[in-house]
JSON list of C-alpha atoms in Angstrom, two decimals:
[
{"chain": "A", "resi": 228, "resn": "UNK", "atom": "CA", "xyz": [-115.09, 5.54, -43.49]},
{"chain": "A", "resi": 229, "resn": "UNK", "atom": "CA", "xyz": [-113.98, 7.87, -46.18]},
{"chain": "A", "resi": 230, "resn": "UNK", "atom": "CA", "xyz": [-116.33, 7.41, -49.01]},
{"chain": "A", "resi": 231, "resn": "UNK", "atom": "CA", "xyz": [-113.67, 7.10, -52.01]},
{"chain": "A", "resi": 232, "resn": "UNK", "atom": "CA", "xyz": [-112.45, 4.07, -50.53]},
{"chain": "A", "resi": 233, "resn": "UNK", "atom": "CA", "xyz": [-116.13, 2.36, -50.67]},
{"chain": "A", "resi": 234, "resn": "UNK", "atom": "CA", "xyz": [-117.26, 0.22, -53.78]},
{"chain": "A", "resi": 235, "resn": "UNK", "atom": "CA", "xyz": [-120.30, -1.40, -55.07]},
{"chain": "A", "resi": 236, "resn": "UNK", "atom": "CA", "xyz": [-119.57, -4.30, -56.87]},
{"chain": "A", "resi": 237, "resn": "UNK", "atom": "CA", "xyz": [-121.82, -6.75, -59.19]},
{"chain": "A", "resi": 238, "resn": "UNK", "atom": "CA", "xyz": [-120.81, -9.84, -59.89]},
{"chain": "A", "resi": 239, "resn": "UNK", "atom": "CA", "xyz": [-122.64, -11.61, -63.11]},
{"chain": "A", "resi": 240, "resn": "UNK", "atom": "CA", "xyz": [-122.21, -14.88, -62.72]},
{"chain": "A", "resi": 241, "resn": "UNK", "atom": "CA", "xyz": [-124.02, -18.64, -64.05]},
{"chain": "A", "resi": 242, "resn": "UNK", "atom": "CA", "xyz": [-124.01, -21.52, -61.63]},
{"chain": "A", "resi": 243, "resn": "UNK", "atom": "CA", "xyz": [-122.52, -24.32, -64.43]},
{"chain": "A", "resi": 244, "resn": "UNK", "atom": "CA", "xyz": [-119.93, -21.37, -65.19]},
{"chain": "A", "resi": 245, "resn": "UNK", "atom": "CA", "xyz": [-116.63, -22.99, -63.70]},
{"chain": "A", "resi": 246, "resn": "UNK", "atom": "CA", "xyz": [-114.50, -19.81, -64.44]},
{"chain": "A", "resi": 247, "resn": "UNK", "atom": "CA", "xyz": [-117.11, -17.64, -61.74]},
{"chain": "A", "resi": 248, "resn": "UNK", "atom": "CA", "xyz": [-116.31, -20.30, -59.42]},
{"chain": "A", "resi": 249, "resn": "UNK", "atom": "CA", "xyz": [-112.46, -19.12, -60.15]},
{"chain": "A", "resi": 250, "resn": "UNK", "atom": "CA", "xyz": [-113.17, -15.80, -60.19]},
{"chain": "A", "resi": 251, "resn": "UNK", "atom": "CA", "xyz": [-115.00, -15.24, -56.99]},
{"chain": "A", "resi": 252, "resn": "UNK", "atom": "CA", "xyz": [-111.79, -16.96, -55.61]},
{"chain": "A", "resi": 253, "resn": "UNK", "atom": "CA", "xyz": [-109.86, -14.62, -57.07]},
{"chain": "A", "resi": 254, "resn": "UNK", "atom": "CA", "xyz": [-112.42, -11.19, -56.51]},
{"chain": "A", "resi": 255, "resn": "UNK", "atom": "CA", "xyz": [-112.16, -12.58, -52.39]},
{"chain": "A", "resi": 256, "resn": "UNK", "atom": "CA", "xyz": [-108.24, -12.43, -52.46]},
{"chain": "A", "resi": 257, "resn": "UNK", "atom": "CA", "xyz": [-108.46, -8.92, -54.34]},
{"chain": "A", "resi": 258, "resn": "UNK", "atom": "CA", "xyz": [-110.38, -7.68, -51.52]},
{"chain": "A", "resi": 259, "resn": "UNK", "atom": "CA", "xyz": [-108.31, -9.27, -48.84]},
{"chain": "A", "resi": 260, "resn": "UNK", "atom": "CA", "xyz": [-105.21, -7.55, -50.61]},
{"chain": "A", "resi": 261, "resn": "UNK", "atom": "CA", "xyz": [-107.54, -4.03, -51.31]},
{"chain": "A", "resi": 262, "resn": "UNK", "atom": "CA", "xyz": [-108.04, -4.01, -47.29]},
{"chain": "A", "resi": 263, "resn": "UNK", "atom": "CA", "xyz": [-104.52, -4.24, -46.79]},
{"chain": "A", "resi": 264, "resn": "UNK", "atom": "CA", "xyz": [-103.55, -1.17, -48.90]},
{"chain": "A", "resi": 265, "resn": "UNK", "atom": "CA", "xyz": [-106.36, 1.09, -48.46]},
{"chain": "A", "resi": 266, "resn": "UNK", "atom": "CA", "xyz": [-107.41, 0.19, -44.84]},
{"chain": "A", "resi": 267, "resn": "UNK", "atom": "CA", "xyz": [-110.89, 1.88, -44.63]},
{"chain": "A", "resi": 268, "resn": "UNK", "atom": "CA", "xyz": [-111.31, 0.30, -47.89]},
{"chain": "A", "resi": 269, "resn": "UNK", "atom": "CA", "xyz": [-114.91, -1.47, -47.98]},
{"chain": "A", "resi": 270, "resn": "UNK", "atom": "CA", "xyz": [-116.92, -3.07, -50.68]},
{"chain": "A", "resi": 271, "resn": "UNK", "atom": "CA", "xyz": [-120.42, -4.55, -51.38]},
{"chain": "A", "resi": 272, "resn": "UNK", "atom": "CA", "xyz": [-120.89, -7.52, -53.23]},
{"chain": "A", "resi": 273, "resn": "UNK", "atom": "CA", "xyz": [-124.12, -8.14, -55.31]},
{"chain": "A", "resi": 274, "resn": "UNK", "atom": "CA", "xyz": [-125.06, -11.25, -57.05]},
{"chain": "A", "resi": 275, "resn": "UNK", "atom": "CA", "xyz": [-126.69, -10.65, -60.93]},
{"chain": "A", "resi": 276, "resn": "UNK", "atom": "CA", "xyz": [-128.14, -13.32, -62.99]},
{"chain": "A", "resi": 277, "resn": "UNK", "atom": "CA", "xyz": [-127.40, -14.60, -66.53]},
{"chain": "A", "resi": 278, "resn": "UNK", "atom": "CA", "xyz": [-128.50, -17.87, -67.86]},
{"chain": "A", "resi": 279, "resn": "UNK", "atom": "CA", "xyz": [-125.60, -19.45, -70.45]},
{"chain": "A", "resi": 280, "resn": "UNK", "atom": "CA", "xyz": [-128.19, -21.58, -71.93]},
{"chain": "A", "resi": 281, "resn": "UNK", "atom": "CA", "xyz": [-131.95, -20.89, -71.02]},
{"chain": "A", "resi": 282, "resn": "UNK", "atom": "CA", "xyz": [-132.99, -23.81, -72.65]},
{"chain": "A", "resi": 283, "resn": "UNK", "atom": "CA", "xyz": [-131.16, -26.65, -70.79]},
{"chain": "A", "resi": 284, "resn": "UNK", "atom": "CA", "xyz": [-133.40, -29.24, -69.62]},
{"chain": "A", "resi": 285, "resn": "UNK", "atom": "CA", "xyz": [-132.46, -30.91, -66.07]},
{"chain": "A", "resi": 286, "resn": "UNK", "atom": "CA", "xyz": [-130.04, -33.85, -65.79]},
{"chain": "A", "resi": 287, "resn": "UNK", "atom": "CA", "xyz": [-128.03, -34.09, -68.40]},
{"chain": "A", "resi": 288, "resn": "UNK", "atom": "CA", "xyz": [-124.52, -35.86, -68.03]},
{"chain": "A", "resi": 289, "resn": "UNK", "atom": "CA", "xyz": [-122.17, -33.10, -67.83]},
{"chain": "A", "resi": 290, "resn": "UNK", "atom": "CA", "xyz": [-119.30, -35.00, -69.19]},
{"chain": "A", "resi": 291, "resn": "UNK", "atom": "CA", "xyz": [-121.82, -35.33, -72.65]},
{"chain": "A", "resi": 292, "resn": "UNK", "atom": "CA", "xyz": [-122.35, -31.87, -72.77]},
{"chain": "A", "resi": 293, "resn": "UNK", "atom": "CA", "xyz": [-118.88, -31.30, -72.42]},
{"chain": "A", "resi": 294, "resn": "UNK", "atom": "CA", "xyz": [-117.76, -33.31, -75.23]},
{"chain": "A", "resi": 295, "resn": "UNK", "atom": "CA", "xyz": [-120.36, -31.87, -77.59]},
{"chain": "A", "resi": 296, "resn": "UNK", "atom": "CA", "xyz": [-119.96, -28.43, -76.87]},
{"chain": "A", "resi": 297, "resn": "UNK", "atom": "CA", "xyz": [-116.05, -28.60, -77.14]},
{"chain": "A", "resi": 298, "resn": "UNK", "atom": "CA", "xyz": [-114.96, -32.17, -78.68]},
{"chain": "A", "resi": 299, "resn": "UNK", "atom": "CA", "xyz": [-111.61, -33.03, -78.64]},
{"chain": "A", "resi": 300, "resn": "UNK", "atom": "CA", "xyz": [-110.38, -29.74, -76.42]},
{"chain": "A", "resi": 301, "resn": "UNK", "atom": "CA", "xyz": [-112.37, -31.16, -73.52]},
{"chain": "A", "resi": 302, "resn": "UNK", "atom": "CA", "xyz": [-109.69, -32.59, -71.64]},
{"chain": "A", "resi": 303, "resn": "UNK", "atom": "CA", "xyz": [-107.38, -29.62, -71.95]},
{"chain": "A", "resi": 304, "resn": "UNK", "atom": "CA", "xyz": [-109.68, -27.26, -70.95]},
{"chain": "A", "resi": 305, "resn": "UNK", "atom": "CA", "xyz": [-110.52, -29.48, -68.01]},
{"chain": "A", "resi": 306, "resn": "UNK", "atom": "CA", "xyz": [-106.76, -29.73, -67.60]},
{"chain": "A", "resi": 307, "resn": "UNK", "atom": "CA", "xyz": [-106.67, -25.62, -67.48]},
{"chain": "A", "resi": 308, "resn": "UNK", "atom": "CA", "xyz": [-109.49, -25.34, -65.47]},
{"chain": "A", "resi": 309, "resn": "UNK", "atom": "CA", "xyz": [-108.02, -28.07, -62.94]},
{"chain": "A", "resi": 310, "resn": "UNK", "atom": "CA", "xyz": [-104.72, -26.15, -62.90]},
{"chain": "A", "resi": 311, "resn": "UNK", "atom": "CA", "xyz": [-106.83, -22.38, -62.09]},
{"chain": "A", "resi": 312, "resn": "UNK", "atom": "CA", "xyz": [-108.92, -24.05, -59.68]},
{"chain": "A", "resi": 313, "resn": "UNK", "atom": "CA", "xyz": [-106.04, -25.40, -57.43]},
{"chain": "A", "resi": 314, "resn": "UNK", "atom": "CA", "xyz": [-104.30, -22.25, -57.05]},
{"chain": "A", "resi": 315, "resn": "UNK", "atom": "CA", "xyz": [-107.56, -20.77, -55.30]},
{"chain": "A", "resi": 316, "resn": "UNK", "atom": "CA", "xyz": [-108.19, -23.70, -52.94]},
{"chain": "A", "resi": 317, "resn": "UNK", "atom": "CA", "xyz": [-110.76, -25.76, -55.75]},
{"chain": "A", "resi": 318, "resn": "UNK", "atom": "CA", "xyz": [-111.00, -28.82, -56.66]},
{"chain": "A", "resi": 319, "resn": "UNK", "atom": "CA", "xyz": [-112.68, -29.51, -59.81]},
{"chain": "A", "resi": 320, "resn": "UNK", "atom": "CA", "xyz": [-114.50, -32.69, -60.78]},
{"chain": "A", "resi": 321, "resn": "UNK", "atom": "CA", "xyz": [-115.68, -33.46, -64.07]},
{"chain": "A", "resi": 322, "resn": "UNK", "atom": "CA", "xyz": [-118.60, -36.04, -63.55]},
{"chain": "A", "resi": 323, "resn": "UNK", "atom": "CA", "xyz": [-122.42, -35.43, -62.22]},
{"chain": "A", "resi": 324, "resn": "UNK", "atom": "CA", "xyz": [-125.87, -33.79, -63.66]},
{"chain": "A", "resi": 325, "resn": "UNK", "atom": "CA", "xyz": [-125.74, -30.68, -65.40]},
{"chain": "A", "resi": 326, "resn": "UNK", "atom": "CA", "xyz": [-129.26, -28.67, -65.24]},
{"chain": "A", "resi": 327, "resn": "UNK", "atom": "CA", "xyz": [-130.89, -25.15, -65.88]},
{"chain": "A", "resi": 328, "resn": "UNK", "atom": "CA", "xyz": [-129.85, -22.96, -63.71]},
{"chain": "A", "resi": 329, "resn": "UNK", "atom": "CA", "xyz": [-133.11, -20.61, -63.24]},
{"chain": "A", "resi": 330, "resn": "UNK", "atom": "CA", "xyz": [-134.12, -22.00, -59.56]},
{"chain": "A", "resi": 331, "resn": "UNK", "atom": "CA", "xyz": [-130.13, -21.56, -59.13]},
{"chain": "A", "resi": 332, "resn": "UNK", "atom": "CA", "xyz": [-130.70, -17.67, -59.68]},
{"chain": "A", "resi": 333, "resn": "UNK", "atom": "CA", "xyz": [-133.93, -17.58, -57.75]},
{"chain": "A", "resi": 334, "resn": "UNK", "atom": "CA", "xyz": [-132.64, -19.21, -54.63]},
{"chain": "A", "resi": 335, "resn": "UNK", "atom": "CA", "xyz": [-129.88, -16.50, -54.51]},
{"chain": "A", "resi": 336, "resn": "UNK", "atom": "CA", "xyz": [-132.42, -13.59, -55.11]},
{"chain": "A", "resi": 337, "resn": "UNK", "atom": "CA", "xyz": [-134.46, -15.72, -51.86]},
{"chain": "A", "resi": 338, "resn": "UNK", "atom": "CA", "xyz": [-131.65, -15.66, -49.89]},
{"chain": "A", "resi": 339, "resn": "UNK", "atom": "CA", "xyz": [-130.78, -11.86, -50.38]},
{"chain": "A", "resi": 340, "resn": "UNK", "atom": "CA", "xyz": [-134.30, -11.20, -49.47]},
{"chain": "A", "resi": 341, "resn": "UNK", "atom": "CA", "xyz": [-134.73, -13.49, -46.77]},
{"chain": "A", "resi": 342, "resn": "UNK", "atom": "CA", "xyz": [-131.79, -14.16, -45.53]},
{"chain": "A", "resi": 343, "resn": "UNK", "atom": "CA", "xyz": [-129.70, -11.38, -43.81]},
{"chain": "A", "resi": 344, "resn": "UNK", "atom": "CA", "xyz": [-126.25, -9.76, -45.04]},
{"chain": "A", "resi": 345, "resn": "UNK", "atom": "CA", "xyz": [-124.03, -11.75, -46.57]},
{"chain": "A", "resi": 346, "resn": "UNK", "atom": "CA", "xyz": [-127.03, -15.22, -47.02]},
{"chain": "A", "resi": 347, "resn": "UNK", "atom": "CA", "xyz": [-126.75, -14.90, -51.07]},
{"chain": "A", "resi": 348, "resn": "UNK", "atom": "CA", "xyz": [-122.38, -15.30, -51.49]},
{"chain": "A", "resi": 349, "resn": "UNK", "atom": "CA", "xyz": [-123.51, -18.00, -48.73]},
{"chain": "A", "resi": 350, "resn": "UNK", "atom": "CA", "xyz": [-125.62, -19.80, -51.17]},
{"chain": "A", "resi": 351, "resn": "UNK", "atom": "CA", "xyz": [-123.71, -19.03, -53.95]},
{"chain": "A", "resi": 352, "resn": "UNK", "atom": "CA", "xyz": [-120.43, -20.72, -52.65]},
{"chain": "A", "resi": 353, "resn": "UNK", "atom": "CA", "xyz": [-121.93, -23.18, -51.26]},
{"chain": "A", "resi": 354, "resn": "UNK", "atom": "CA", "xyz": [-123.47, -24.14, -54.90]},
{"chain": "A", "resi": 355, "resn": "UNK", "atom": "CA", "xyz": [-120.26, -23.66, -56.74]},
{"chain": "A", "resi": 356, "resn": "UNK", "atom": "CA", "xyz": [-119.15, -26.11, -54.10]},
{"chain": "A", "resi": 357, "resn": "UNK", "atom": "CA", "xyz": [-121.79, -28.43, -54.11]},
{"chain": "A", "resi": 358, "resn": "UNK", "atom": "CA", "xyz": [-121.86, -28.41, -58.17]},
{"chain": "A", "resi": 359, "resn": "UNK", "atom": "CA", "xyz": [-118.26, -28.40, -59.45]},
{"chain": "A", "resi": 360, "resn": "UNK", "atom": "CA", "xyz": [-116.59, -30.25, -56.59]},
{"chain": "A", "resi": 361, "resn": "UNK", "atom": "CA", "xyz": [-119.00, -32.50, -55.24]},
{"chain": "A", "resi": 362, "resn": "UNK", "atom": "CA", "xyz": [-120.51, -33.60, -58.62]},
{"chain": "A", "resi": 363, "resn": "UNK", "atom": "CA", "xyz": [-124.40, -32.67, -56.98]},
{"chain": "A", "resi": 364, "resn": "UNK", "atom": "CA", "xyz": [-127.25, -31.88, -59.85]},
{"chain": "A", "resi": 365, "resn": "UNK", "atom": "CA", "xyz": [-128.02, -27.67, -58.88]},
{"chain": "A", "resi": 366, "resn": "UNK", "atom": "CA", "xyz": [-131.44, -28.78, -60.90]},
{"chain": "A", "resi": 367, "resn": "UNK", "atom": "CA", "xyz": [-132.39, -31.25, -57.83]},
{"chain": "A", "resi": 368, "resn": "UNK", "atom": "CA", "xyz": [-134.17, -29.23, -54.78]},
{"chain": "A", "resi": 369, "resn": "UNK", "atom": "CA", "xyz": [-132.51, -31.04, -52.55]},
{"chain": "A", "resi": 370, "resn": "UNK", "atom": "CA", "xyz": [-129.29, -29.67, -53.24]},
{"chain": "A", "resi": 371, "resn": "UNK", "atom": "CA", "xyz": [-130.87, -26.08, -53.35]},
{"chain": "A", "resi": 372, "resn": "UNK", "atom": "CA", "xyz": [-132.40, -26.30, -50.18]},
{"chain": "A", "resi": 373, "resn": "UNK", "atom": "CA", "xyz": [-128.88, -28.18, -48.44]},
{"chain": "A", "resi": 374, "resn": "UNK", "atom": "CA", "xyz": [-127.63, -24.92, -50.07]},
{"chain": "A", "resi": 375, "resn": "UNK", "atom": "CA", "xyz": [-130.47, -22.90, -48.15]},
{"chain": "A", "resi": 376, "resn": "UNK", "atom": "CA", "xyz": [-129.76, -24.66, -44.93]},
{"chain": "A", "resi": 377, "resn": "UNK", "atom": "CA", "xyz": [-126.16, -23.62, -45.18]},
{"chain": "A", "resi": 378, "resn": "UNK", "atom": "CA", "xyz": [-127.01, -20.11, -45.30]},
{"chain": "A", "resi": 379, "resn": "UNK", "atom": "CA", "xyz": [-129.26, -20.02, -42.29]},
{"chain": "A", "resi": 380, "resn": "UNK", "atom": "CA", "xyz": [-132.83, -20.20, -44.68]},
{"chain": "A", "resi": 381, "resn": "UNK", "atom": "CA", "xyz": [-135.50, -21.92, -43.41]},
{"chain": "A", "resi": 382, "resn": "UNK", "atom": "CA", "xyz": [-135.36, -25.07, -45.48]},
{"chain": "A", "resi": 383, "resn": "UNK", "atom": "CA", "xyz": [-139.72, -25.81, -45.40]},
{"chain": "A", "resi": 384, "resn": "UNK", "atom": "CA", "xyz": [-139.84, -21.84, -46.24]},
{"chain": "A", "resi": 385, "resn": "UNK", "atom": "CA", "xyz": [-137.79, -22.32, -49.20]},
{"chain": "A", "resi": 386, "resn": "UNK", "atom": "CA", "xyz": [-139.21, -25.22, -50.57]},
{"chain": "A", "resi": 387, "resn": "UNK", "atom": "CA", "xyz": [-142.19, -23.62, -50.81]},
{"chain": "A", "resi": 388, "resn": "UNK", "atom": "CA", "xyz": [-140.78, -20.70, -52.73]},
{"chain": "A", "resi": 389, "resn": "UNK", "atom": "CA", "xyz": [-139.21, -22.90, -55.21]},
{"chain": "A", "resi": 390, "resn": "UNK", "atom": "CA", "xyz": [-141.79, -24.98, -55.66]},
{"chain": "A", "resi": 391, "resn": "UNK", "atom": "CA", "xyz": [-144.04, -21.76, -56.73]},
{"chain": "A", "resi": 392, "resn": "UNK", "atom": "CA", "xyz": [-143.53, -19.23, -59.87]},
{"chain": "A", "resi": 393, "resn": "UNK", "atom": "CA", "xyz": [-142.38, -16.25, -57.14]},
{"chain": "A", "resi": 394, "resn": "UNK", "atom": "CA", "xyz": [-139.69, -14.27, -58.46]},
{"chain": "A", "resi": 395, "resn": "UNK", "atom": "CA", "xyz": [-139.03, -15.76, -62.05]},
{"chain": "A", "resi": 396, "resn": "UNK", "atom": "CA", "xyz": [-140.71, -12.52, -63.50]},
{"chain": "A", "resi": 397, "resn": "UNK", "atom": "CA", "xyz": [-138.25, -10.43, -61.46]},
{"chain": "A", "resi": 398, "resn": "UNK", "atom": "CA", "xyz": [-135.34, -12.66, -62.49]},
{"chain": "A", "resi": 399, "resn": "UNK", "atom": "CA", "xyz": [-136.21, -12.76, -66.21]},
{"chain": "A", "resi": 400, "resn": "UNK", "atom": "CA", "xyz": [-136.18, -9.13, -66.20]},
{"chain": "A", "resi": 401, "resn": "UNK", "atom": "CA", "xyz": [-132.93, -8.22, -64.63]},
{"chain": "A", "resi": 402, "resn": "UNK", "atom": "CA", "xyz": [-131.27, -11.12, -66.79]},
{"chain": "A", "resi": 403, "resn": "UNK", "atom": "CA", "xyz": [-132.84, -8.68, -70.20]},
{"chain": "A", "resi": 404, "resn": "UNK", "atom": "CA", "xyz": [-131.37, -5.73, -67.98]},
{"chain": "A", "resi": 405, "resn": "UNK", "atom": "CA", "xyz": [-128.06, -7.26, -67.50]},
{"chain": "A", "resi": 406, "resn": "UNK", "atom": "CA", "xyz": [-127.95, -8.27, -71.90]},
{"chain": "A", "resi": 407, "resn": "UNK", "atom": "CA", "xyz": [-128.84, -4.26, -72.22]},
{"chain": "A", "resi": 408, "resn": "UNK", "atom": "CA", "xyz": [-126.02, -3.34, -70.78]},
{"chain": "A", "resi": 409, "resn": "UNK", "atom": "CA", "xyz": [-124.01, -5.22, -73.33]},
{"chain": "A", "resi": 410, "resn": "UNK", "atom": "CA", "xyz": [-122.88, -8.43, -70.87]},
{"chain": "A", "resi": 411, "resn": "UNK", "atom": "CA", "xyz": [-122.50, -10.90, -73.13]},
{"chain": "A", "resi": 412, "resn": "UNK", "atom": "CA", "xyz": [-120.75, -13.49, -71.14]},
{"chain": "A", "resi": 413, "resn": "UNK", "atom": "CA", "xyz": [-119.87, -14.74, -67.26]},
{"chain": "A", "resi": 414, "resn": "UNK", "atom": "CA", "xyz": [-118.50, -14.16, -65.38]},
{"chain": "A", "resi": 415, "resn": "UNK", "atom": "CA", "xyz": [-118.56, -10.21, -65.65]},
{"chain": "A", "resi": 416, "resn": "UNK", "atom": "CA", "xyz": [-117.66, -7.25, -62.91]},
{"chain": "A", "resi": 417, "resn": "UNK", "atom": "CA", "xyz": [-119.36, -4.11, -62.84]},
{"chain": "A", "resi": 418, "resn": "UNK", "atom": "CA", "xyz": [-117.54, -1.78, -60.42]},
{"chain": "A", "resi": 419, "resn": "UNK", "atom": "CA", "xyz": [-119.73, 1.39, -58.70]},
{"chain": "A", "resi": 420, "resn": "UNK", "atom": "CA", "xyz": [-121.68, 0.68, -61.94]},
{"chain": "A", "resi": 421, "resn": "UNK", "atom": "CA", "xyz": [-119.04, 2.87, -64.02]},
{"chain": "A", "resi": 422, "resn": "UNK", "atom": "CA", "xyz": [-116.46, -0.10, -64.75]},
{"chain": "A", "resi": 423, "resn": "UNK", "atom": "CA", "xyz": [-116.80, -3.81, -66.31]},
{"chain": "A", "resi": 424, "resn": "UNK", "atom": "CA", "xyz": [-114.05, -6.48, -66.15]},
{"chain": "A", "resi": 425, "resn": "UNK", "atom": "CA", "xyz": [-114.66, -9.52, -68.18]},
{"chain": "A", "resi": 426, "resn": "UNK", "atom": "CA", "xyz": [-113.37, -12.75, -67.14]},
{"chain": "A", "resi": 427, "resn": "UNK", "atom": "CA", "xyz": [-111.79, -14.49, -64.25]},
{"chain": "A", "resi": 428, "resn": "UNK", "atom": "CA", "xyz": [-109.02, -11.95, -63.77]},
{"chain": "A", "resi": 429, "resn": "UNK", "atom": "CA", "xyz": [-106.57, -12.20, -61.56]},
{"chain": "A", "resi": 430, "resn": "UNK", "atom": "CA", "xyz": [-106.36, -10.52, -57.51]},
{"chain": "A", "resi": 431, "resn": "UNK", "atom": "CA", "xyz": [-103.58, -7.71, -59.20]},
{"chain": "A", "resi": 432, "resn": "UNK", "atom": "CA", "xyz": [-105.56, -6.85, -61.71]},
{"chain": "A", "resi": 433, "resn": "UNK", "atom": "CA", "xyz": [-109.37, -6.33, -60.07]},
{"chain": "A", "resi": 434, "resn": "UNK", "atom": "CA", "xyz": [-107.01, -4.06, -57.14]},
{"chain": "A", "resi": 435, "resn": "UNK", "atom": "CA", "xyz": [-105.63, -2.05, -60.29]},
{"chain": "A", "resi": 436, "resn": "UNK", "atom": "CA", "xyz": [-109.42, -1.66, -61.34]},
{"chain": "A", "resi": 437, "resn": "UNK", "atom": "CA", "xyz": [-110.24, -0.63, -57.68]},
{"chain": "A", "resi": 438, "resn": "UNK", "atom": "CA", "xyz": [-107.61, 1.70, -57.17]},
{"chain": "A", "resi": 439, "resn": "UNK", "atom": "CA", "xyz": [-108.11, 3.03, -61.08]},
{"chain": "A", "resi": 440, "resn": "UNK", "atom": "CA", "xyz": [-111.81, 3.88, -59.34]},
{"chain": "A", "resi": 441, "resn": "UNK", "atom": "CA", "xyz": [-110.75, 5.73, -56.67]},
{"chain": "A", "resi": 442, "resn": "UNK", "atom": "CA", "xyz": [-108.42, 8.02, -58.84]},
{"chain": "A", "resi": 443, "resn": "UNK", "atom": "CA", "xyz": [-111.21, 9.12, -61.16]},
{"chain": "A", "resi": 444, "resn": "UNK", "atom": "CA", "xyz": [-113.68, 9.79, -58.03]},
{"chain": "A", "resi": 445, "resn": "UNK", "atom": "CA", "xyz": [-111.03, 11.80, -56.44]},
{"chain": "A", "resi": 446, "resn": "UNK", "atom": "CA", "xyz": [-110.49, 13.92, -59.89]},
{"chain": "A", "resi": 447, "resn": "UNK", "atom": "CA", "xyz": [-114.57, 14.16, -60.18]},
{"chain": "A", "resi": 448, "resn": "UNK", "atom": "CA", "xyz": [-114.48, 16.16, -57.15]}
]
């Protein structure tokens, strides 16, 4: 494979962020269109943690939070996000538990460790699934370890992990890393660590970042 046409990708993301749900929809079609015009192209995806709001408790009615955080637009942005989410194959619901997200992060660094290529976008999607179309709490273990099961982690294994402190330090670190370099919001795209894309863009315009990448390695050389 001809190494221009090979990226790194990170992908900051929040679990109770519907708009990452929408854009790792949308990053996965960019890809499937980047493979059809570049066809050695190849890229790595990795997962980076930032925390919306580190001080959430666990269980909160997300339709309260909702209305408190954005009153009377509540039901047009659920409207908007309803509309986004259809045209990438989700279906958003509006009801359930809303909860910190820190075991969230730390399953997905488990399952990169653990779990083989490819185990952490398992648990990921299978989350954003779980969470914003199935109305499950992401602050229940539970749901984290149906999560782990559907990535191929050992669910007894897992449990244990999350029910120890092993890997918050870690976490908390790269979260102060990720703030450093000036992310300030999620979701956020950080391409061969050179280029940043805010926002759930759409497929056209993360291929016009990829190919915008491959014309400034080819004039490094």
């Amino acid at each position: 494979m001809r190494k221009e046409y090979s990226l790194n990708i990170t992908v900051v993301t929040d679990a109770v962020c519907p708009w990452c749900y929408v854009g790792d929809r949308r990053l996965a079609q960019a890809l499937d269109q980047a493979k059809q015009k570049w066809p050695e192209f190849e890229a790595t995806i990795d997962y980076a943690p930032f925390q919306l709001d580190t001080a959430m408790g666990k269980g909160l009615d997300k339709t309260e939070v909702y209305r408190r955080k954005f009153g009377d637009r509540a039901a047009d942005l659920n409207r908007r996000l309803a509309e986004a989410g259809s045209e990438v194959g989700i279906e958003f619901k509006f009801g359930g538990l809303m909860s910190n997200t820190l075991d969230w992060h730390r399953l997905v660094d488990y399952a990169k460790l653990q779990g083989g290529a490819g185990a952490d976008a398992r648990v990921v999607q299978s989350l954003f699934r779980r969470y914003f179309e199935q109305e499950q709490d992401i602050g229940d273990h539970e749901v984290l370890l149906a999560a782990a099961a559907d990535a191929g982690l050992d669910r007894e294994r897992t449990r244990a992990y999350l029910q120890s402190d092993d890997g918050i330090d870690a976490l908390r670190e790269r979260m102060a890393q990720i703030r450093k370099l000036g992310v300030t919001g999620v979701p956020f795209y950080i391409i061969n660590d050179q280029f940043g894309i805010s926002g759930a863009e759409t497929p056209d315009t993360f291929v016009a970042a990829f190919e915008k990448v491959f014309q400034c390695q080819c004039e490094s050389k």
